[in-house]
mmCIF file with all atom_site columns, C-alpha atoms in Angstrom:
data_model
loop_
_atom_site.group_PDB
_atom_site.id
_atom_site.type_symbol
_atom_site.label_atom_id
_atom_site.label_alt_id
_atom_site.label_comp_id
_atom_site.label_asym_id
_atom_site.label_entity_id
_atom_site.label_seq_id
_atom_site.pdbx_PDB_ins_code
_atom_site.Cartn_x
_atom_site.Cartn_y
_atom_site.Cartn_z
_atom_site.occupancy
_atom_site.B_iso_or_equiv
_atom_site.pdbx_formal_charge
_atom_site.auth_seq_id
_atom_site.auth_comp_id
_atom_site.auth_asym_id
_atom_site.auth_atom_id
_atom_site.pdbx_PDB_model_num
ATOM 1   C CA . TYR A 1 1   ? 10.610  -2.898  -2.806  1.00 33.00 ? 1   TYR A CA 1
ATOM 2   C CA . ILE A 1 2   ? 13.761  -2.341  -4.798  1.00 36.00 ? 2   ILE A CA 1
ATOM 3   C CA . SER A 1 3   ? 16.273  0.333   -3.892  1.00 36.00 ? 3   SER A CA 1
ATOM 4   C CA . THR A 1 4   ? 18.767  1.141   -6.618  1.00 38.00 ? 4   THR A CA 1
ATOM 5   C CA . LYS A 1 5   ? 21.890  3.280   -6.354  1.00 38.00 ? 5   LYS A CA 1
ATOM 6   C CA . THR A 1 6   ? 23.648  4.654   -9.422  1.00 39.00 ? 6   THR A CA 1
ATOM 7   C CA . ASN A 1 7   ? 27.170  5.874   -8.757  1.00 35.00 ? 7   ASN A CA 1
ATOM 8   C CA . LEU A 1 8   ? 29.848  4.156   -10.825 1.00 38.00 ? 8   LEU A CA 1
ATOM 9   C CA . THR A 1 9   ? 31.346  4.518   -14.267 1.00 38.00 ? 9   THR A CA 1
ATOM 10  C CA . VAL A 1 10  ? 33.408  1.631   -15.621 1.00 40.00 ? 10  VAL A CA 1
ATOM 11  C CA . GLU A 1 11  ? 35.374  1.402   -18.861 1.00 39.00 ? 11  GLU A CA 1
ATOM 12  C CA . PHE A 1 12  ? 36.482  -1.948  -20.236 1.00 39.00 ? 12  PHE A CA 1
ATOM 13  C CA . GLU A 1 13  ? 37.802  -2.503  -23.755 1.00 40.00 ? 13  GLU A CA 1
ATOM 14  C CA . ALA A 1 14  ? 35.225  -0.836  -26.040 1.00 41.00 ? 14  ALA A CA 1
ATOM 15  C CA . CYS A 1 15  ? 32.450  -0.839  -23.450 1.00 40.00 ? 15  CYS A CA 1
ATOM 16  C CA . ARG A 1 16  ? 31.466  1.928   -21.093 1.00 39.00 ? 16  ARG A CA 1
ATOM 17  C CA . LEU A 1 17  ? 29.208  1.017   -18.165 1.00 39.00 ? 17  LEU A CA 1
ATOM 18  C CA . ILE A 1 18  ? 27.613  3.984   -16.429 1.00 37.00 ? 18  ILE A CA 1
ATOM 19  C CA . VAL A 1 19  ? 25.231  2.248   -14.085 1.00 38.00 ? 19  VAL A CA 1
ATOM 20  C CA . PHE A 1 20  ? 26.156  0.078   -11.123 1.00 37.00 ? 20  PHE A CA 1
ATOM 21  C CA . SER A 1 21  ? 23.044  -1.137  -9.327  1.00 35.00 ? 21  SER A CA 1
ATOM 22  C CA . VAL A 1 22  ? 22.538  -2.691  -5.944  1.00 36.00 ? 22  VAL A CA 1
ATOM 23  C CA . LYS A 1 23  ? 19.083  -4.192  -5.518  1.00 36.00 ? 23  LYS A CA 1
ATOM 24  C CA . THR A 1 24  ? 17.578  -4.967  -2.139  1.00 38.00 ? 24  THR A CA 1
ATOM 25  C CA . CYS A 1 25  ? 15.048  -7.791  -2.396  1.00 40.00 ? 25  CYS A CA 1
ATOM 26  C CA . TYR A 1 26  ? 12.454  -8.716  0.211   1.00 37.00 ? 26  TYR A CA 1
ATOM 27  C CA . LEU A 1 27  ? 11.744  -12.412 -0.193  1.00 35.00 ? 27  LEU A CA 1
ATOM 28  C CA . THR A 1 28  ? 8.235   -13.804 0.083   1.00 35.00 ? 28  THR A CA 1
ATOM 29  C CA . ASN A 1 29  ? 9.183   -16.919 1.995   1.00 33.00 ? 29  ASN A CA 1
ATOM 30  C CA . LYS A 1 30  ? 11.607  -15.491 4.543   1.00 33.00 ? 30  LYS A CA 1
ATOM 31  C CA . MET A 1 31  ? 10.702  -11.787 4.771   1.00 31.00 ? 31  MET A CA 1
ATOM 32  C CA . SER A 1 32  ? 14.443  -11.156 4.754   1.00 31.00 ? 32  SER A CA 1
ATOM 33  C CA . ARG A 1 33  ? 16.731  -9.054  2.624   1.00 31.00 ? 33  ARG A CA 1
ATOM 34  C CA . LEU A 1 34  ? 18.931  -10.292 -0.166  1.00 32.00 ? 34  LEU A CA 1
ATOM 35  C CA . ILE A 1 35  ? 21.455  -8.151  -1.943  1.00 31.00 ? 35  ILE A CA 1
ATOM 36  C CA . LYS A 1 36  ? 21.778  -8.831  -5.646  1.00 33.00 ? 36  LYS A CA 1
ATOM 37  C CA . LEU A 1 37  ? 24.216  -7.184  -8.017  1.00 35.00 ? 37  LEU A CA 1
ATOM 38  C CA . PHE A 1 38  ? 23.777  -6.653  -11.701 1.00 40.00 ? 38  PHE A CA 1
ATOM 39  C CA . THR A 1 39  ? 26.613  -8.586  -13.316 1.00 42.00 ? 39  THR A CA 1
ATOM 40  C CA . SER A 1 40  ? 27.878  -7.297  -16.630 1.00 47.00 ? 40  SER A CA 1
ATOM 41  C CA . GLU A 1 41  ? 30.035  -8.722  -19.371 1.00 49.00 ? 41  GLU A CA 1
ATOM 42  C CA . CYS A 1 42  ? 31.507  -6.883  -22.336 1.00 50.00 ? 42  CYS A CA 1
ATOM 43  C CA . GLN A 1 43  ? 30.516  -8.627  -25.586 1.00 52.00 ? 43  GLN A CA 1
ATOM 44  C CA . ASP A 1 44  ? 30.864  -7.167  -29.087 1.00 55.00 ? 44  ASP A CA 1
ATOM 45  C CA . SER A 1 45  ? 31.406  -3.665  -27.709 1.00 52.00 ? 45  SER A CA 1
ATOM 46  C CA . LYS A 1 46  ? 28.164  -3.853  -25.718 1.00 51.00 ? 46  LYS A CA 1
ATOM 47  C CA . TRP A 1 47  ? 27.421  -4.635  -22.118 1.00 47.00 ? 47  TRP A CA 1
ATOM 48  C CA . SER A 1 48  ? 25.345  -7.732  -21.503 1.00 50.00 ? 48  SER A CA 1
ATOM 49  C CA . CYS A 1 49  ? 23.684  -7.443  -18.090 1.00 49.00 ? 49  CYS A CA 1
ATOM 50  C CA . ASP A 1 50  ? 22.014  -9.951  -15.812 1.00 45.00 ? 50  ASP A CA 1
ATOM 51  C CA . THR A 1 51  ? 18.834  -8.183  -14.711 1.00 44.00 ? 51  THR A CA 1
ATOM 52  C CA . SER A 1 52  ? 17.366  -10.857 -12.457 1.00 48.00 ? 52  SER A CA 1
ATOM 53  C CA . SER A 1 53  ? 14.215  -9.567  -10.802 1.00 61.00 ? 53  SER A CA 1
ATOM 54  C CA . CYS A 1 54  ? 13.242  -9.262  -7.173  1.00 72.00 ? 54  CYS A CA 1
ATOM 55  C CA . ASP A 1 55  ? 9.785   -10.022 -5.842  1.00 82.00 ? 55  ASP A CA 1
ATOM 56  C CA . GLY A 1 56  ? 7.603   -6.935  -5.450  1.00 88.00 ? 56  GLY A CA 1
ATOM 57  C CA . VAL A 1 57  ? 6.428   -5.490  -2.140  1.00 91.00 ? 57  VAL A CA 1
ATOM 58  C CA . CYS A 1 58  ? 3.512   -3.091  -1.634  1.00 94.00 ? 58  CYS A CA 1
ATOM 59  C CA . LYS A 1 59  ? 2.839   -1.600  1.789   1.00 94.00 ? 59  LYS A CA 1
ATOM 60  C CA . LEU A 1 60  ? -0.177  0.193   3.230   1.00 93.00 ? 60  LEU A CA 1
ATOM 61  C CA . TYR A 1 61  ? -0.270  1.960   6.598   1.00 91.00 ? 61  TYR A CA 1
ATOM 62  C CA . ALA A 1 62  ? -3.025  4.299   7.783   1.00 85.00 ? 62  ALA A CA 1
ATOM 63  C CA . GLY A 1 63  ? -3.887  5.218   4.208   1.00 84.00 ? 63  GLY A CA 1
ATOM 64  C CA . ASN A 1 64  ? -0.267  5.733   3.116   1.00 90.00 ? 64  ASN A CA 1
ATOM 65  C CA . ILE A 1 65  ? 0.655   3.454   0.213   1.00 92.00 ? 65  ILE A CA 1
ATOM 66  C CA . LEU A 1 66  ? 4.128   2.490   -0.959  1.00 93.00 ? 66  LEU A CA 1
ATOM 67  C CA . THR A 1 67  ? 3.772   0.926   -4.409  1.00 93.00 ? 67  THR A CA 1
ATOM 68  C CA . PHE A 1 68  ? 5.753   -1.957  -5.901  1.00 91.00 ? 68  PHE A CA 1
ATOM 69  C CA . ASP A 1 69  ? 7.856   0.625   -7.751  1.00 88.00 ? 69  ASP A CA 1
ATOM 70  C CA . GLY A 1 70  ? 8.561   2.807   -4.711  1.00 88.00 ? 70  GLY A CA 1
ATOM 71  C CA . LEU A 1 71  ? 6.050   5.636   -5.117  1.00 91.00 ? 71  LEU A CA 1
ATOM 72  C CA . GLN A 1 72  ? 4.541   6.787   -1.807  1.00 92.00 ? 72  GLN A CA 1
ATOM 73  C CA . TYR A 1 73  ? 1.194   8.577   -1.625  1.00 91.00 ? 73  TYR A CA 1
ATOM 74  C CA . GLN A 1 74  ? -1.905  8.852   0.571   1.00 88.00 ? 74  GLN A CA 1
ATOM 75  C CA . GLN A 1 75  ? -5.305  7.340   -0.214  1.00 80.00 ? 75  GLN A CA 1
ATOM 76  C CA . THR A 1 76  ? -8.075  7.901   2.322   1.00 71.00 ? 76  THR A CA 1
ATOM 77  C CA . SER A 1 77  ? -11.758 7.391   1.561   1.00 72.00 ? 77  SER A CA 1
ATOM 78  C CA . ASP A 1 78  ? -14.756 5.409   2.753   1.00 76.00 ? 78  ASP A CA 1
ATOM 79  C CA . CYS A 1 79  ? -15.080 2.912   -0.062  1.00 81.00 ? 79  CYS A CA 1
ATOM 80  C CA . GLN A 1 80  ? -13.750 -0.260  -1.622  1.00 88.00 ? 80  GLN A CA 1
ATOM 81  C CA . HIS A 1 81  ? -10.538 -0.156  -3.646  1.00 90.00 ? 81  HIS A CA 1
ATOM 82  C CA . THR A 1 82  ? -8.626  -2.584  -5.827  1.00 93.00 ? 82  THR A CA 1
ATOM 83  C CA . LEU A 1 83  ? -5.263  -2.649  -4.081  1.00 94.00 ? 83  LEU A CA 1
ATOM 84  C CA . LEU A 1 84  ? -3.736  -4.923  -6.709  1.00 94.00 ? 84  LEU A CA 1
ATOM 85  C CA . GLN A 1 85  ? -4.814  -7.192  -9.518  1.00 95.00 ? 85  GLN A CA 1
ATOM 86  C CA . ASP A 1 86  ? -3.270  -9.424  -12.144 1.00 95.00 ? 86  ASP A CA 1
ATOM 87  C CA . CYS A 1 87  ? -4.335  -7.440  -15.209 1.00 92.00 ? 87  CYS A CA 1
ATOM 88  C CA . SER A 1 88  ? -3.016  -9.918  -17.752 1.00 92.00 ? 88  SER A CA 1
ATOM 89  C CA . GLU A 1 89  ? -5.395  -12.127 -19.726 1.00 92.00 ? 89  GLU A CA 1
ATOM 90  C CA . GLU A 1 90  ? -4.995  -14.795 -17.037 1.00 92.00 ? 90  GLU A CA 1
ATOM 91  C CA . GLN A 1 91  ? -6.402  -12.538 -14.256 1.00 92.00 ? 91  GLN A CA 1
ATOM 92  C CA . LYS A 1 92  ? -5.158  -14.963 -11.623 1.00 94.00 ? 92  LYS A CA 1
ATOM 93  C CA . PHE A 1 93  ? -5.821  -12.847 -8.533  1.00 96.00 ? 93  PHE A CA 1
ATOM 94  C CA . ARG A 1 94  ? -7.275  -9.651  -7.126  1.00 96.00 ? 94  ARG A CA 1
ATOM 95  C CA . LEU A 1 95  ? -6.989  -8.013  -3.706  1.00 97.00 ? 95  LEU A CA 1
ATOM 96  C CA . LEU A 1 96  ? -9.707  -5.585  -2.552  1.00 96.00 ? 96  LEU A CA 1
ATOM 97  C CA . LEU A 1 97  ? -9.782  -3.323  0.502   1.00 93.00 ? 97  LEU A CA 1
ATOM 98  C CA . THR A 1 98  ? -12.683 -1.645  2.224   1.00 91.00 ? 98  THR A CA 1
ATOM 99  C CA . SER A 1 99  ? -11.448 1.235   4.369   1.00 84.00 ? 99  SER A CA 1
ATOM 100 C CA . ARG A 1 100 ? -12.820 3.937   6.637   1.00 80.00 ? 100 ARG A CA 1
ATOM 101 C CA . SER A 1 101 ? -11.436 7.453   7.031   1.00 75.00 ? 101 SER A CA 1
ATOM 102 C CA . ARG A 1 102 ? -10.121 8.421   10.458  1.00 72.00 ? 102 ARG A CA 1
ATOM 103 C CA . ASP A 1 103 ? -8.376  11.480  11.902  1.00 69.00 ? 103 ASP A CA 1
ATOM 104 C CA . HIS A 1 104 ? -5.004  9.705   11.620  1.00 68.00 ? 104 HIS A CA 1
ATOM 105 C CA . GLY A 1 105 ? -5.596  8.563   8.017   1.00 66.00 ? 105 GLY A CA 1
ATOM 106 C CA . SER A 1 106 ? -7.698  5.484   7.400   1.00 75.00 ? 106 SER A CA 1
ATOM 107 C CA . GLU A 1 107 ? -8.207  1.998   8.762   1.00 81.00 ? 107 GLU A CA 1
ATOM 108 C CA . ILE A 1 108 ? -8.935  -1.213  6.905   1.00 90.00 ? 108 ILE A CA 1
ATOM 109 C CA . SER A 1 109 ? -12.228 -2.880  7.760   1.00 91.00 ? 109 SER A CA 1
ATOM 110 C CA . VAL A 1 110 ? -12.289 -5.731  5.199   1.00 94.00 ? 110 VAL A CA 1
ATOM 111 C CA . VAL A 1 111 ? -9.645  -7.429  3.036   1.00 96.00 ? 111 VAL A CA 1
ATOM 112 C CA . GLU A 1 112 ? -10.854 -9.592  0.142   1.00 97.00 ? 112 GLU A CA 1
ATOM 113 C CA . VAL A 1 113 ? -8.580  -11.934 -1.797  1.00 97.00 ? 113 VAL A CA 1
ATOM 114 C CA . GLN A 1 114 ? -9.801  -13.489 -5.047  1.00 96.00 ? 114 GLN A CA 1
ATOM 115 C CA . TYR A 1 115 ? -7.441  -16.216 -6.203  1.00 96.00 ? 115 TYR A CA 1
ATOM 116 C CA . THR A 1 116 ? -7.984  -18.794 -8.961  1.00 92.00 ? 116 THR A CA 1
ATOM 117 C CA . GLY A 1 117 ? -11.748 -18.885 -8.446  1.00 94.00 ? 117 GLY A CA 1
ATOM 118 C CA . HIS A 1 118 ? -11.751 -18.747 -4.629  1.00 96.00 ? 118 HIS A CA 1
ATOM 119 C CA . HIS A 1 119 ? -13.018 -15.768 -2.614  1.00 97.00 ? 119 HIS A CA 1
ATOM 120 C CA . LEU A 1 120 ? -11.547 -15.028 0.820   1.00 97.00 ? 120 LEU A CA 1
ATOM 121 C CA . VAL A 1 121 ? -12.924 -12.343 3.146   1.00 97.00 ? 121 VAL A CA 1
ATOM 122 C CA . LEU A 1 122 ? -10.921 -11.197 6.178   1.00 96.00 ? 122 LEU A CA 1
ATOM 123 C CA . SER A 1 123 ? -12.762 -8.910  8.586   1.00 95.00 ? 123 SER A CA 1
ATOM 124 C CA . ARG A 1 124 ? -11.441 -6.494  11.177  1.00 91.00 ? 124 ARG A CA 1
ATOM 125 C CA . ASP A 1 125 ? -13.259 -8.432  13.918  1.00 90.00 ? 125 ASP A CA 1
ATOM 126 C CA . GLY A 1 126 ? -11.135 -11.511 13.115  1.00 90.00 ? 126 GLY A CA 1
ATOM 127 C CA . GLU A 1 127 ? -13.732 -13.419 11.105  1.00 94.00 ? 127 GLU A CA 1
ATOM 128 C CA . VAL A 1 128 ? -12.464 -15.273 8.029   1.00 96.00 ? 128 VAL A CA 1
ATOM 129 C CA . GLU A 1 129 ? -14.647 -16.596 5.215   1.00 97.00 ? 129 GLU A CA 1
ATOM 130 C CA . VAL A 1 130 ? -13.648 -18.825 2.315   1.00 97.00 ? 130 VAL A CA 1
ATOM 131 C CA . ASP A 1 131 ? -16.134 -19.072 -0.551  1.00 97.00 ? 131 ASP A CA 1
ATOM 132 C CA . GLY A 1 132 ? -18.953 -17.784 1.677   1.00 96.00 ? 132 GLY A CA 1
ATOM 133 C CA . GLU A 1 133 ? -18.320 -20.106 4.646   1.00 96.00 ? 133 GLU A CA 1
ATOM 134 C CA . SER A 1 134 ? -16.787 -19.108 7.987   1.00 97.00 ? 134 SER A CA 1
ATOM 135 C CA . VAL A 1 135 ? -13.547 -20.987 8.741   1.00 96.00 ? 135 VAL A CA 1
ATOM 136 C CA . SER A 1 136 ? -11.181 -21.275 11.692  1.00 95.00 ? 136 SER A CA 1
ATOM 137 C CA . LEU A 1 137 ? -7.427  -20.821 11.378  1.00 95.00 ? 137 LEU A CA 1
ATOM 138 C CA . PRO A 1 138 ? -5.078  -22.294 10.385  1.00 95.00 ? 138 PRO A CA 1
ATOM 139 C CA . ASN A 1 139 ? -6.772  -23.477 7.221   1.00 95.00 ? 139 ASN A CA 1
ATOM 140 C CA . SER A 1 140 ? -6.069  -24.115 3.553   1.00 94.00 ? 140 SER A CA 1
ATOM 141 C CA . VAL A 1 141 ? -7.920  -24.507 0.286   1.00 94.00 ? 141 VAL A CA 1
ATOM 142 C CA . ASN A 1 142 ? -6.013  -25.825 -2.715  1.00 91.00 ? 142 ASN A CA 1
ATOM 143 C CA . GLU A 1 143 ? -2.839  -23.693 -2.865  1.00 92.00 ? 143 GLU A CA 1
ATOM 144 C CA . ILE A 1 144 ? -4.086  -21.017 -0.442  1.00 95.00 ? 144 ILE A CA 1
ATOM 145 C CA . VAL A 1 145 ? -2.880  -21.144 3.166   1.00 95.00 ? 145 VAL A CA 1
ATOM 146 C CA . LEU A 1 146 ? -4.466  -19.012 5.905   1.00 96.00 ? 146 LEU A CA 1
ATOM 147 C CA . ARG A 1 147 ? -2.993  -18.624 9.374   1.00 94.00 ? 147 ARG A CA 1
ATOM 148 C CA . ARG A 1 148 ? -2.852  -16.280 12.318  1.00 94.00 ? 148 ARG A CA 1
ATOM 149 C CA . VAL A 1 149 ? 0.376   -15.416 14.136  1.00 91.00 ? 149 VAL A CA 1
ATOM 150 C CA . GLY A 1 150 ? -0.231  -13.139 17.106  1.00 90.00 ? 150 GLY A CA 1
ATOM 151 C CA . PHE A 1 151 ? -2.500  -10.388 15.825  1.00 88.00 ? 151 PHE A CA 1
ATOM 152 C CA . PHE A 1 152 ? -1.347  -10.826 12.206  1.00 93.00 ? 152 PHE A CA 1
ATOM 153 C CA . LEU A 1 153 ? -3.413  -12.619 9.557   1.00 94.00 ? 153 LEU A CA 1
ATOM 154 C CA . PHE A 1 154 ? -1.454  -14.272 6.737   1.00 95.00 ? 154 PHE A CA 1
ATOM 155 C CA . VAL A 1 155 ? -2.720  -15.418 3.349   1.00 96.00 ? 155 VAL A CA 1
ATOM 156 C CA . THR A 1 156 ? -0.084  -17.253 1.314   1.00 94.00 ? 156 THR A CA 1
ATOM 157 C CA . THR A 1 157 ? -0.271  -18.591 -2.237  1.00 94.00 ? 157 THR A CA 1
ATOM 158 C CA . PRO A 1 158 ? 2.455   -19.587 -4.701  1.00 92.00 ? 158 PRO A CA 1
ATOM 159 C CA . ASP A 1 159 ? 2.227   -16.064 -6.183  1.00 92.00 ? 159 ASP A CA 1
ATOM 160 C CA . LEU A 1 160 ? 1.281   -13.776 -3.280  1.00 93.00 ? 160 LEU A CA 1
ATOM 161 C CA . ALA A 1 161 ? 1.855   -13.362 0.436   1.00 94.00 ? 161 ALA A CA 1
ATOM 162 C CA . VAL A 1 162 ? -0.483  -11.016 2.336   1.00 96.00 ? 162 VAL A CA 1
ATOM 163 C CA . ARG A 1 163 ? 0.089   -9.901  5.923   1.00 95.00 ? 163 ARG A CA 1
ATOM 164 C CA . TRP A 1 164 ? -2.541  -7.809  7.744   1.00 96.00 ? 164 TRP A CA 1
ATOM 165 C CA . ASP A 1 165 ? -2.444  -6.669  11.358  1.00 94.00 ? 165 ASP A CA 1
ATOM 166 C CA . GLY A 1 166 ? -6.253  -6.597  11.538  1.00 92.00 ? 166 GLY A CA 1
ATOM 167 C CA . ALA A 1 167 ? -6.228  -2.794  11.665  1.00 89.00 ? 167 ALA A CA 1
ATOM 168 C CA . ASP A 1 168 ? -4.497  -0.274  9.379   1.00 88.00 ? 168 ASP A CA 1
ATOM 169 C CA . SER A 1 169 ? -1.276  -1.993  8.280   1.00 93.00 ? 169 SER A CA 1
ATOM 170 C CA . LEU A 1 170 ? -1.065  -4.393  5.334   1.00 95.00 ? 170 LEU A CA 1
ATOM 171 C CA . GLN A 1 171 ? 1.841   -5.731  3.296   1.00 95.00 ? 171 GLN A CA 1
ATOM 172 C CA . VAL A 1 172 ? 1.763   -7.736  0.058   1.00 95.00 ? 172 VAL A CA 1
ATOM 173 C CA . HIS A 1 173 ? 4.611   -9.635  -1.611  1.00 93.00 ? 173 HIS A CA 1
ATOM 174 C CA . ALA A 1 174 ? 4.126   -10.522 -5.287  1.00 92.00 ? 174 ALA A CA 1
ATOM 175 C CA . ASP A 1 175 ? 6.246   -12.933 -7.297  1.00 90.00 ? 175 ASP A CA 1
ATOM 176 C CA . SER A 1 176 ? 8.523   -11.287 -9.855  1.00 87.00 ? 176 SER A CA 1
ATOM 177 C CA . GLN A 1 177 ? 6.765   -13.162 -12.697 1.00 89.00 ? 177 GLN A CA 1
ATOM 178 C CA . PHE A 1 178 ? 3.940   -10.600 -12.335 1.00 92.00 ? 178 PHE A CA 1
ATOM 179 C CA . ARG A 1 179 ? 6.182   -7.665  -13.221 1.00 89.00 ? 179 ARG A CA 1
ATOM 180 C CA . GLU A 1 180 ? 4.343   -5.439  -15.729 1.00 89.00 ? 180 GLU A CA 1
ATOM 181 C CA . ARG A 1 181 ? 1.138   -7.461  -15.203 1.00 92.00 ? 181 ARG A CA 1
ATOM 182 C CA . MET A 1 182 ? -0.260  -5.527  -12.217 1.00 92.00 ? 182 MET A CA 1
ATOM 183 C CA . CYS A 1 183 ? -2.769  -2.734  -11.832 1.00 92.00 ? 183 CYS A CA 1
ATOM 184 C CA . GLY A 1 184 ? -4.493  -1.069  -8.885  1.00 92.00 ? 184 GLY A CA 1
ATOM 185 C CA . LEU A 1 185 ? -3.365  1.172   -6.016  1.00 92.00 ? 185 LEU A CA 1
ATOM 186 C CA . CYS A 1 186 ? -0.098  -0.778  -5.642  1.00 94.00 ? 186 CYS A CA 1
ATOM 187 C CA . GLY A 1 187 ? 0.892   0.272   -9.153  1.00 92.00 ? 187 GLY A CA 1
ATOM 188 C CA . ASP A 1 188 ? 1.875   -1.611  -12.277 1.00 91.00 ? 188 ASP A CA 1
ATOM 189 C CA . PHE A 1 189 ? 5.118   -3.207  -10.974 1.00 90.00 ? 189 PHE A CA 1
ATOM 190 C CA . ASN A 1 190 ? 7.181   -2.194  -14.001 1.00 86.00 ? 190 ASN A CA 1
ATOM 191 C CA . GLY A 1 191 ? 10.055  -0.450  -12.216 1.00 83.00 ? 191 GLY A CA 1
ATOM 192 C CA . ASN A 1 192 ? 8.833   3.056   -13.116 1.00 84.00 ? 192 ASN A CA 1
ATOM 193 C CA . PRO A 1 193 ? 7.175   5.018   -10.267 1.00 85.00 ? 193 PRO A CA 1
ATOM 194 C CA . ASP A 1 194 ? 5.972   7.748   -12.679 1.00 83.00 ? 194 ASP A CA 1
ATOM 195 C CA . ASP A 1 195 ? 3.188   5.734   -14.344 1.00 83.00 ? 195 ASP A CA 1
ATOM 196 C CA . GLU A 1 196 ? 1.597   3.976   -11.363 1.00 80.00 ? 196 GLU A CA 1
ATOM 197 C CA . PHE A 1 197 ? -2.015  5.035   -11.599 1.00 69.00 ? 197 PHE A CA 1
ATOM 198 C CA . THR A 1 198 ? -3.675  2.500   -13.853 1.00 50.00 ? 198 THR A CA 1
ATOM 199 C CA . ASP A 1 199 ? -7.303  1.361   -13.887 1.00 49.00 ? 199 ASP A CA 1
ATOM 200 C CA . PRO A 1 200 ? -9.155  -0.242  -12.248 1.00 46.00 ? 200 PRO A CA 1
#
């Protein structure tokens, strides 16, 4: 999630900077906040800006989705959805949800993570399968690490971190290298909340 404030006009030599941005980044490895500033330098009458990217965060709670780009909407239905997917040619990962409608919104019954040829299935009853076989936690396969902390289930890879409470709350962190490569209910991760709804 990136929050950006625009409130400053700066003039320097022949340059005029209208936007001053403060970005709040939620880091995959520490789940903490980091404030980053755009730094600008006036060169040849133009501003040259450092636009270093933050990791993306998508959140789901009781059918309410907050996309990587900050759009919030409700999605409640009894079916399977693609929450997010690497829609580049590489197609490195995909995260699927099976949910059930409830009076308070919806609850997640199954989370599926497909990552570099491996298929993980996390069930609401606490069962975890990797490539069709039931496993106990903690566990790992190649670069995928699975663990349970309290009632939370974590799936961590070099590119993604998934946290599920086993009920109706799920959070996904995606590495900034996947900006503009995503599709699914979490949006396209391009910084624009107005064009989120992309197939599949």
